[in-house]
Coordinates of C-alpha atoms in Angstrom, one line a residue:
Chain A
M1 CA -47.9 140.1 66.6
F2 CA -46.7 143.3 68.1
V3 CA -49.9 145.1 67.0
T4 CA -52.1 142.4 68.6
F5 CA -50.1 142.9 71.8
I6 CA -50.7 146.6 71.7
S7 CA -54.4 146.3 71.0
R8 CA -54.8 143.6 73.7
F9 CA -52.9 145.8 76.1
S10 CA -55.1 148.8 75.4
M11 CA -58.2 146.7 75.8
I12 CA -57.0 145.7 79.3
A13 CA -56.1 149.3 80.1
L14 CA -59.5 150.4 78.9
C15 CA -61.2 147.8 81.1
C16 CA -59.1 148.9 84.1
A17 CA -59.9 152.5 83.5
L18 CA -63.7 151.8 83.1
S19 CA -63.8 149.7 86.3
V20 CA -62.4 152.5 88.5
C21 CA -64.4 155.2 86.8
P22 CA -67.1 156.5 89.2
P23 CA -70.8 156.4 88.2
A24 CA -71.9 158.2 85.0
L25 CA -72.3 161.8 86.0
A26 CA -69.6 161.9 88.7
A27 CA -67.5 165.1 88.8
T28 CA -64.9 166.6 91.0
T29 CA -65.1 169.9 92.8
I30 CA -62.4 171.9 94.6
A31 CA -63.1 173.6 97.9
A32 CA -61.3 176.2 99.9
V33 CA -61.7 175.4 103.5
A34 CA -60.8 177.5 106.6
S35 CA -57.9 175.7 108.4
N36 CA -59.9 175.4 111.7
F37 CA -62.2 173.1 109.9
T38 CA -59.5 170.8 108.5
Q39 CA -60.2 167.6 110.4
P40 CA -64.0 167.6 110.1
M41 CA -63.9 168.5 106.5
A42 CA -61.4 165.7 105.6
E43 CA -63.9 163.3 107.2
I44 CA -66.9 164.9 105.5
A45 CA -65.2 164.8 102.1
E46 CA -64.6 161.1 102.5
A47 CA -68.3 160.5 103.4
F48 CA -69.3 162.7 100.5
E49 CA -67.3 160.7 98.0
K50 CA -68.8 157.5 99.3
A51 CA -72.3 158.8 99.3
T52 CA -72.4 160.6 96.0
G53 CA -69.6 159.2 93.9
H54 CA -68.4 162.8 93.3
G55 CA -64.9 163.8 94.2
A56 CA -63.8 166.7 96.4
K57 CA -60.4 168.2 96.4
L58 CA -59.7 170.3 99.6
S59 CA -57.4 173.2 100.0
F60 CA -56.9 174.4 103.6
G61 CA -55.8 177.9 104.6
S62 CA -56.7 181.2 106.1
S63 CA -60.1 182.7 105.0
G64 CA -58.5 186.1 104.3
K65 CA -56.0 184.6 102.0
F66 CA -58.6 182.6 100.2
V67 CA -60.7 185.7 99.6
A68 CA -57.7 187.4 98.0
Q69 CA -57.1 184.3 95.8
I70 CA -60.7 184.0 94.8
E71 CA -60.8 187.6 93.8
N72 CA -57.8 187.0 91.6
G73 CA -59.1 184.0 89.8
A74 CA -58.4 181.0 92.0
P75 CA -60.1 177.8 90.7
F76 CA -62.1 177.2 93.9
E77 CA -65.7 176.3 93.5
V78 CA -66.9 176.1 97.2
F79 CA -65.7 178.3 100.0
L80 CA -66.0 177.3 103.7
S81 CA -65.0 180.4 105.6
A82 CA -64.1 180.7 109.3
D83 CA -66.5 183.6 109.5
A84 CA -69.7 185.0 108.1
E85 CA -68.5 188.3 106.7
K86 CA -66.1 187.0 104.0
P87 CA -68.7 184.8 102.2
E88 CA -71.1 187.7 102.4
K89 CA -68.5 190.0 100.9
L90 CA -67.9 187.6 98.0
E91 CA -71.6 187.3 97.4
K92 CA -71.9 191.1 97.3
S93 CA -69.0 191.5 94.9
R94 CA -70.6 188.8 92.6
Q95 CA -67.9 186.3 93.0
A96 CA -70.3 183.8 94.6
V97 CA -73.7 182.5 93.7
E98 CA -76.4 184.6 95.3
G99 CA -78.6 182.8 97.9
S100 CA -76.2 179.9 98.2
R101 CA -74.7 181.1 101.5
F102 CA -75.5 179.3 104.8
T103 CA -74.0 178.6 108.2
Y104 CA -72.4 175.2 108.2
A105 CA -71.0 175.3 111.7
V106 CA -70.9 177.5 114.8
G107 CA -67.6 177.6 116.6
K108 CA -67.2 177.1 120.3
L109 CA -64.6 179.1 122.2
V110 CA -62.5 177.6 125.0
L111 CA -60.0 179.0 127.4
W112 CA -57.3 176.4 127.4
S113 CA -54.0 175.6 129.0
A114 CA -51.7 172.7 128.3
K115 CA -51.2 172.3 132.1
P116 CA -53.7 169.9 133.7
G117 CA -55.7 171.6 136.5
Y118 CA -54.5 175.1 135.5
V119 CA -57.7 176.5 134.1
D120 CA -60.8 176.0 136.3
D121 CA -64.1 175.2 134.7
Q122 CA -65.5 178.7 135.5
G123 CA -62.6 180.6 134.0
R124 CA -61.9 182.3 137.3
I125 CA -58.2 182.2 136.6
L126 CA -58.8 185.2 134.3
E127 CA -59.6 187.3 137.4
S128 CA -57.1 185.7 139.8
G129 CA -54.3 186.1 137.3
G130 CA -50.7 184.8 137.9
F131 CA -49.9 184.3 134.2
K132 CA -47.6 186.3 132.0
H133 CA -49.1 185.7 128.6
L134 CA -52.7 185.2 127.4
A135 CA -52.8 183.9 123.8
L136 CA -55.6 184.6 121.4
A137 CA -56.0 184.8 117.7
D138 CA -55.6 188.3 116.2
P139 CA -59.1 189.8 116.7
K140 CA -58.7 191.8 113.5
L141 CA -58.2 188.6 111.5
A142 CA -59.9 185.7 113.3
P143 CA -63.4 185.4 114.5
Y144 CA -62.2 183.4 117.5
G145 CA -60.0 186.2 118.5
E146 CA -62.8 188.7 118.1
A147 CA -65.0 186.5 120.3
A148 CA -62.3 186.2 123.0
V149 CA -62.0 190.0 123.1
E150 CA -65.8 190.2 123.5
V151 CA -65.7 187.7 126.4
L152 CA -63.0 189.7 128.2
K153 CA -64.9 193.0 127.7
N154 CA -68.1 191.4 129.0
K155 CA -66.3 190.3 132.1
G156 CA -64.7 193.7 132.5
L157 CA -61.2 192.3 132.2
F158 CA -60.1 193.6 128.8
E159 CA -58.1 196.7 129.9
R160 CA -56.4 194.7 132.6
L161 CA -55.4 191.7 130.5
Q162 CA -54.6 193.4 127.2
P163 CA -50.9 194.0 128.1
L164 CA -50.6 190.2 128.4
F165 CA -51.9 189.5 125.0
V166 CA -49.9 187.5 122.5
L167 CA -51.6 187.2 119.2
G168 CA -51.6 184.2 116.9
E169 CA -52.1 184.9 113.3
N170 CA -54.8 182.2 113.4
I171 CA -56.1 179.8 116.0
S172 CA -53.7 177.0 114.9
Q173 CA -50.8 179.2 115.7
T174 CA -52.5 180.4 119.0
H175 CA -52.8 176.7 119.9
Q176 CA -49.1 176.3 119.2
F177 CA -48.2 179.1 121.6
I178 CA -50.2 177.5 124.4
S179 CA -49.3 173.8 123.7
T180 CA -45.6 174.6 123.8
G181 CA -46.1 176.3 127.1
N182 CA -44.8 179.7 125.8
A183 CA -48.2 181.2 126.8
E184 CA -49.7 179.7 130.0
L185 CA -53.2 179.9 128.6
G186 CA -55.3 181.3 125.8
F187 CA -58.5 181.3 123.9
I188 CA -58.8 178.8 121.0
A189 CA -61.5 176.7 119.4
L190 CA -63.0 173.8 121.2
S191 CA -62.5 171.8 118.0
Q192 CA -58.8 172.0 118.5
V193 CA -58.6 170.2 121.8
I194 CA -61.7 168.0 121.8
G195 CA -61.4 164.2 121.9
N196 CA -64.3 161.9 122.6
G197 CA -66.6 164.8 123.4
K198 CA -64.5 166.5 126.0
I199 CA -61.3 168.5 126.4
A200 CA -58.7 165.8 125.7
E201 CA -55.6 167.2 127.4
G202 CA -54.5 170.0 129.6
S203 CA -57.3 172.0 131.2
G204 CA -60.0 174.3 129.9
W205 CA -63.1 176.3 130.4
A206 CA -65.8 176.0 127.7
V207 CA -66.8 179.7 127.4
P208 CA -70.6 180.1 127.6
E209 CA -72.1 181.2 124.3
T210 CA -73.9 184.0 126.2
L211 CA -70.6 185.9 126.6
H212 CA -70.0 186.5 122.9
A213 CA -71.8 186.7 119.6
P214 CA -72.0 183.3 117.9
I215 CA -69.0 182.4 115.8
R216 CA -70.8 181.6 112.6
Q217 CA -68.9 179.9 109.9
D218 CA -70.5 180.3 106.5
A219 CA -70.1 178.4 103.3
V220 CA -70.9 179.8 99.8
L221 CA -71.0 178.4 96.3
L222 CA -68.5 180.3 94.1
N223 CA -69.1 181.4 90.6
K224 CA -66.5 178.9 89.3
G225 CA -68.6 176.1 90.7
A226 CA -72.0 177.3 89.6
E227 CA -72.2 174.8 86.7
N228 CA -70.5 171.9 88.5
P229 CA -73.0 169.3 89.9
A230 CA -70.3 168.1 92.3
A231 CA -70.0 171.6 93.9
A232 CA -73.7 171.9 94.4
A233 CA -73.8 168.3 95.8
L234 CA -71.0 169.2 98.3
M235 CA -73.0 172.3 99.5
Q236 CA -76.0 170.0 99.9
F237 CA -74.1 167.3 101.6
L238 CA -72.8 169.8 104.3
K239 CA -76.4 170.0 105.4
S240 CA -77.0 166.3 105.6
P241 CA -77.4 164.5 108.9
E242 CA -74.2 162.5 108.2
A243 CA -72.2 165.7 107.8
R244 CA -73.9 167.4 110.7
A245 CA -73.0 164.5 113.0
I246 CA -69.3 164.8 112.0
I247 CA -69.4 168.6 112.5
Q248 CA -70.8 168.2 116.1
K249 CA -68.3 165.4 116.9
Y250 CA -65.5 167.9 116.3
G251 CA -66.8 170.4 118.9
Y252 CA -68.9 172.7 116.7
S253 CA -72.6 173.4 117.2
L254 CA -75.1 173.9 114.4
A255 CA -77.0 177.0 113.4
D256 CA -80.5 175.7 114.0
Chain B
M1 CA -51.1 205.9 103.6
L2 CA -49.1 204.6 106.5
G3 CA -50.7 204.6 109.9
D4 CA -49.1 204.8 113.4
D5 CA -49.1 201.0 113.5
D6 CA -47.2 200.8 110.3
L7 CA -44.6 203.4 111.4
A8 CA -44.2 201.5 114.7
A9 CA -43.6 198.3 112.7
L10 CA -41.0 200.0 110.5
W11 CA -39.1 201.4 113.5
L12 CA -39.2 198.1 115.3
T13 CA -38.0 196.3 112.1
F14 CA -35.1 198.7 111.9
R15 CA -34.1 198.1 115.5
V16 CA -34.3 194.4 115.3
A17 CA -32.3 194.3 112.0
A18 CA -29.6 196.8 113.3
L19 CA -29.1 194.9 116.6
S20 CA -29.1 191.6 114.8
T21 CA -26.5 192.8 112.3
V22 CA -24.2 193.9 115.2
W23 CA -24.5 190.5 116.8
L24 CA -24.2 188.7 113.5
L25 CA -20.9 190.4 112.7
M26 CA -19.5 189.8 116.3
L27 CA -20.4 186.1 116.1
G28 CA -20.0 185.5 112.4
T29 CA -16.5 187.0 112.1
P30 CA -14.7 184.5 114.4
L31 CA -16.8 181.7 113.2
A32 CA -16.0 182.5 109.5
W33 CA -12.3 182.9 110.3
W34 CA -12.2 179.6 112.1
L35 CA -14.1 177.9 109.3
T36 CA -11.6 179.3 106.8
R37 CA -8.5 178.3 108.6
T38 CA -9.4 175.1 110.4
G39 CA -8.5 171.6 109.2
S40 CA -10.8 170.1 111.8
R41 CA -13.0 167.3 110.8
W42 CA -15.9 169.2 112.4
K43 CA -15.6 171.8 109.7
A44 CA -18.1 170.1 107.4
V45 CA -20.6 169.7 110.2
C46 CA -20.2 173.3 111.3
N47 CA -20.5 174.6 107.7
A48 CA -23.7 172.5 107.3
L49 CA -25.1 173.8 110.6
V50 CA -24.5 177.4 109.6
A51 CA -26.1 176.8 106.2
L52 CA -29.1 175.1 107.5
P53 CA -31.4 178.1 107.6
L54 CA -30.8 178.5 103.9
V55 CA -32.6 175.3 103.1
L56 CA -35.0 174.9 106.0
P57 CA -38.4 176.4 105.7
P58 CA -38.7 179.2 108.3
T59 CA -41.7 177.4 109.8
V60 CA -39.4 174.5 110.7
L61 CA -36.9 176.8 112.3
G62 CA -39.6 178.8 114.0
F63 CA -41.4 175.7 115.3
Y64 CA -38.2 174.2 116.8
L65 CA -37.3 177.6 118.3
L66 CA -40.7 177.8 119.9
V67 CA -40.2 174.4 121.4
L68 CA -36.6 175.0 122.5
I69 CA -37.2 178.4 124.1
G70 CA -40.5 177.4 125.7
P71 CA -40.5 176.8 129.5
N72 CA -40.0 173.1 129.0
G73 CA -37.3 173.4 126.3
P74 CA -33.6 173.4 127.1
I75 CA -33.0 177.0 126.2
G76 CA -36.2 178.0 128.0
R77 CA -35.0 176.3 131.2
L78 CA -31.6 178.0 130.9
T79 CA -33.1 181.5 130.4
T80 CA -35.6 181.1 133.2
G81 CA -32.9 179.7 135.4
L82 CA -30.9 182.8 134.7
G83 CA -33.9 184.9 135.7
M84 CA -34.5 186.2 132.2
G85 CA -37.9 184.5 131.7
T86 CA -38.6 182.9 128.4
L87 CA -37.6 184.5 125.0
A88 CA -40.9 183.9 123.1
F89 CA -42.9 187.1 122.4
T90 CA -40.0 189.4 123.3
F91 CA -37.8 191.8 121.4
N92 CA -34.7 189.9 122.5
G93 CA -36.3 186.6 121.3
L94 CA -36.7 188.1 117.9
V95 CA -33.0 189.2 117.8
V96 CA -31.9 185.7 118.8
A97 CA -34.1 184.2 116.1
S98 CA -32.9 186.7 113.5
V99 CA -29.2 186.0 114.3
L100 CA -29.7 182.2 113.8
Y101 CA -31.8 182.8 110.7
S102 CA -29.5 185.2 109.0
L103 CA -26.2 183.6 110.1
P104 CA -25.4 182.0 106.7
F105 CA -25.9 185.4 105.0
V106 CA -23.1 186.8 107.1
V107 CA -20.8 183.8 107.5
Q108 CA -20.6 182.9 103.9
P109 CA -19.5 186.2 102.4
L110 CA -17.0 186.5 105.2
Q111 CA -15.6 183.1 104.6
T112 CA -15.2 183.8 100.9
A113 CA -13.5 187.1 101.6
F114 CA -11.1 185.4 104.2
A115 CA -10.3 182.6 101.8
A116 CA -9.6 185.0 99.0
I117 CA -6.8 186.6 101.1
G118 CA -4.7 183.5 100.9
P119 CA -1.6 182.7 103.0
P120 CA 1.0 185.2 101.5
P121 CA -0.2 188.3 103.4
L122 CA -0.5 186.4 106.6
E123 CA 3.0 184.9 106.2
A124 CA 4.4 188.3 105.4
A125 CA 2.8 189.6 108.6
A126 CA 4.2 186.8 110.6
T127 CA 7.7 187.5 109.3
L128 CA 7.3 191.0 110.5
R129 CA 6.4 189.5 114.0
A130 CA 2.8 190.6 114.0
G131 CA 0.8 188.6 116.5
P132 CA -2.4 186.9 115.5
W133 CA -4.6 189.7 116.7
D134 CA -2.5 192.3 115.1
T135 CA -2.5 190.4 111.9
F136 CA -6.2 190.0 112.0
F137 CA -7.1 193.6 112.6
H138 CA -4.4 195.2 110.5
V139 CA -4.1 192.8 107.6
V140 CA -7.2 190.6 107.4
V141 CA -9.9 193.1 108.2
P142 CA -8.8 195.7 105.6
L143 CA -8.3 193.1 102.9
A144 CA -11.7 191.6 103.6
K145 CA -13.5 194.9 103.7
P146 CA -15.8 194.1 100.8
G147 CA -16.7 190.8 102.5
F148 CA -17.6 192.6 105.7
L149 CA -19.7 195.1 103.8
A150 CA -21.6 192.4 101.9
A151 CA -22.1 190.4 105.1
A152 CA -23.5 193.4 107.0
I153 CA -25.8 194.4 104.1
L154 CA -27.1 190.9 103.5
G155 CA -27.5 190.2 107.2
F156 CA -29.5 193.5 107.7
A157 CA -31.6 193.1 104.6
H158 CA -32.3 189.4 105.3
T159 CA -33.5 190.2 108.8
V160 CA -35.8 192.9 107.5
G161 CA -37.2 190.4 105.1
E162 CA -37.7 187.8 107.8
F163 CA -41.2 186.6 108.2
G164 CA -41.9 182.9 109.0
V165 CA -39.8 182.7 112.1
V166 CA -41.1 186.0 113.5
L167 CA -44.6 184.9 112.9
M168 CA -44.0 181.7 114.8
I169 CA -42.3 183.0 117.9
G170 CA -43.3 186.7 117.9
G171 CA -46.9 186.8 119.0
N172 CA -47.6 189.9 117.0
I173 CA -47.3 192.4 119.8
P174 CA -47.3 196.0 118.6
G175 CA -44.0 197.8 119.1
Q176 CA -42.4 194.7 120.5
T177 CA -42.6 191.9 117.9
R178 CA -44.9 193.1 115.1
V179 CA -42.4 193.8 112.4
V180 CA -43.1 195.1 108.9
S181 CA -43.4 191.7 107.2
V182 CA -46.0 190.6 109.7
Q183 CA -47.8 193.9 109.5
V184 CA -48.0 193.5 105.7
Y185 CA -49.4 190.1 106.2
N186 CA -52.0 191.4 108.7
H187 CA -53.1 194.0 106.2
V188 CA -53.6 191.5 103.5
E189 CA -55.4 189.1 105.8
A190 CA -57.7 191.8 106.9
L191 CA -58.3 192.8 103.3
E192 CA -56.8 196.2 103.8
Y193 CA -55.0 196.1 100.5
G194 CA -54.4 199.9 100.3
Q195 CA -52.2 199.9 103.4
A196 CA -50.6 196.6 102.4
H197 CA -49.5 198.2 99.2
W198 CA -47.8 201.1 100.9
L199 CA -45.8 198.9 103.1
A200 CA -45.2 196.1 100.7
G201 CA -44.2 198.6 98.0
G202 CA -41.8 200.3 100.4
L203 CA -40.2 197.0 101.4
L204 CA -39.8 196.1 97.7
A205 CA -38.1 199.4 96.9
F206 CA -35.9 199.1 100.0
S207 CA -34.7 195.6 99.1
F208 CA -34.1 196.5 95.5
A209 CA -32.1 199.6 96.5
V210 CA -30.0 197.6 98.9
L211 CA -29.2 195.0 96.4
I212 CA -28.3 197.5 93.7
V213 CA -26.0 199.3 96.1
M214 CA -24.3 196.1 97.1
Y215 CA -23.9 194.7 93.6
G216 CA -22.7 198.1 92.4
F217 CA -20.1 198.2 95.1
L218 CA -19.0 194.6 94.7
N219 CA -18.8 194.8 91.0
H220 CA -16.7 197.8 91.2
R221 CA -14.4 196.1 93.7
L222 CA -14.3 192.7 92.1
T223 CA -14.4 193.2 88.4
V224 CA -11.3 191.7 86.9
Q225 CA -9.5 194.6 85.1
P226 CA -8.4 193.5 81.7
A227 CA -4.6 193.5 81.3
K228 CA -3.3 196.4 79.3

């Protein structure tokens, strides 16, 4: 009696398990994703799982930290960096699959303030001044910070404004400095303040891409994922029209 | 080796920690004394408030501080009203944050030391007509000396080791808010592991030495001597 119950129970359990199992060759991959790409990637991963049946686990953080972790044996299979140098470095040091690197998104820089009407749409406020703090991501660490410095140099304002710099460790933190009003304005990623295709709150100047080198964000397949079909599929999916539409929706442009 | 940036960060860290320790002792001493002596029903609440930084992630503390000291926050309104501007991204802001953050590390050893004195010495002082101030400075302070020492060392060392809060409200300004822990973090993020090692190793050695000195001293003072 008891045995029948057990066997019946395990049959039911087996059926349940089979019914939720994804299609035959489905696998799961784990990706390290630059934190500025958190929102679009969450959406892309959802679409990816629906489209391919593969699973994607996402880990969000700073690109620099990820490189250190990857070099020390972290289990990541795909790496979406906030810049182009770090994936290249990993490829050179043979931590990543050669030839797998590509630009999945190009970041757009915006000069933003939480106060409506504070930043004009030409960025003239940089010249007229009247603010005490200008926030940007640390140019040594973050490509958006590097681009911001380039913009200021191109406008001949770097020397004058440098004493007003407050540096976020990344662009999320820079956004926090500005959104809490501690810094009147600052340079962040358009993706952070975009909603329905425009700057959703406060005021901002979308910096023309002629004023700085493109902020290329590259992805690379890591050695740990070389044999995993799900990792290759995710790399491929990032180039799909579906993923590209999501990437653009979040205020990035595309490489080509 | 260490660059100019690193040395600036070290010197800044020392200044923040030293000034914070002074403030911590000035504020922590009366607070700990009150907490030891009071029968108030607010005691539990105050104790809990003081201990909060022990359990809260520094990011939580840093985030709330950033909101509170911002131009729209209550503290920000107060400081701008007093003509001091806002505290974020300033040396003084770091000191204020450090005092809050390290408060339990100073108040708790003091509280333990005060409690250990017990009523008899205070009663004896009272029978000799010593006033409360007199009693405090000539009876309590000498008896609680190990407590003061532990409090000062822990307050200083904990401020040196502070990271999350500084990162949130500091703005990473060289010579002003870029302390050692943030500088180590910057080096690691920038993949400059050589420089990171020098600073990080130095910090490790410092912290270890401080703790050895403190435990050595406290053990010496507090070890129960076996009865002969």
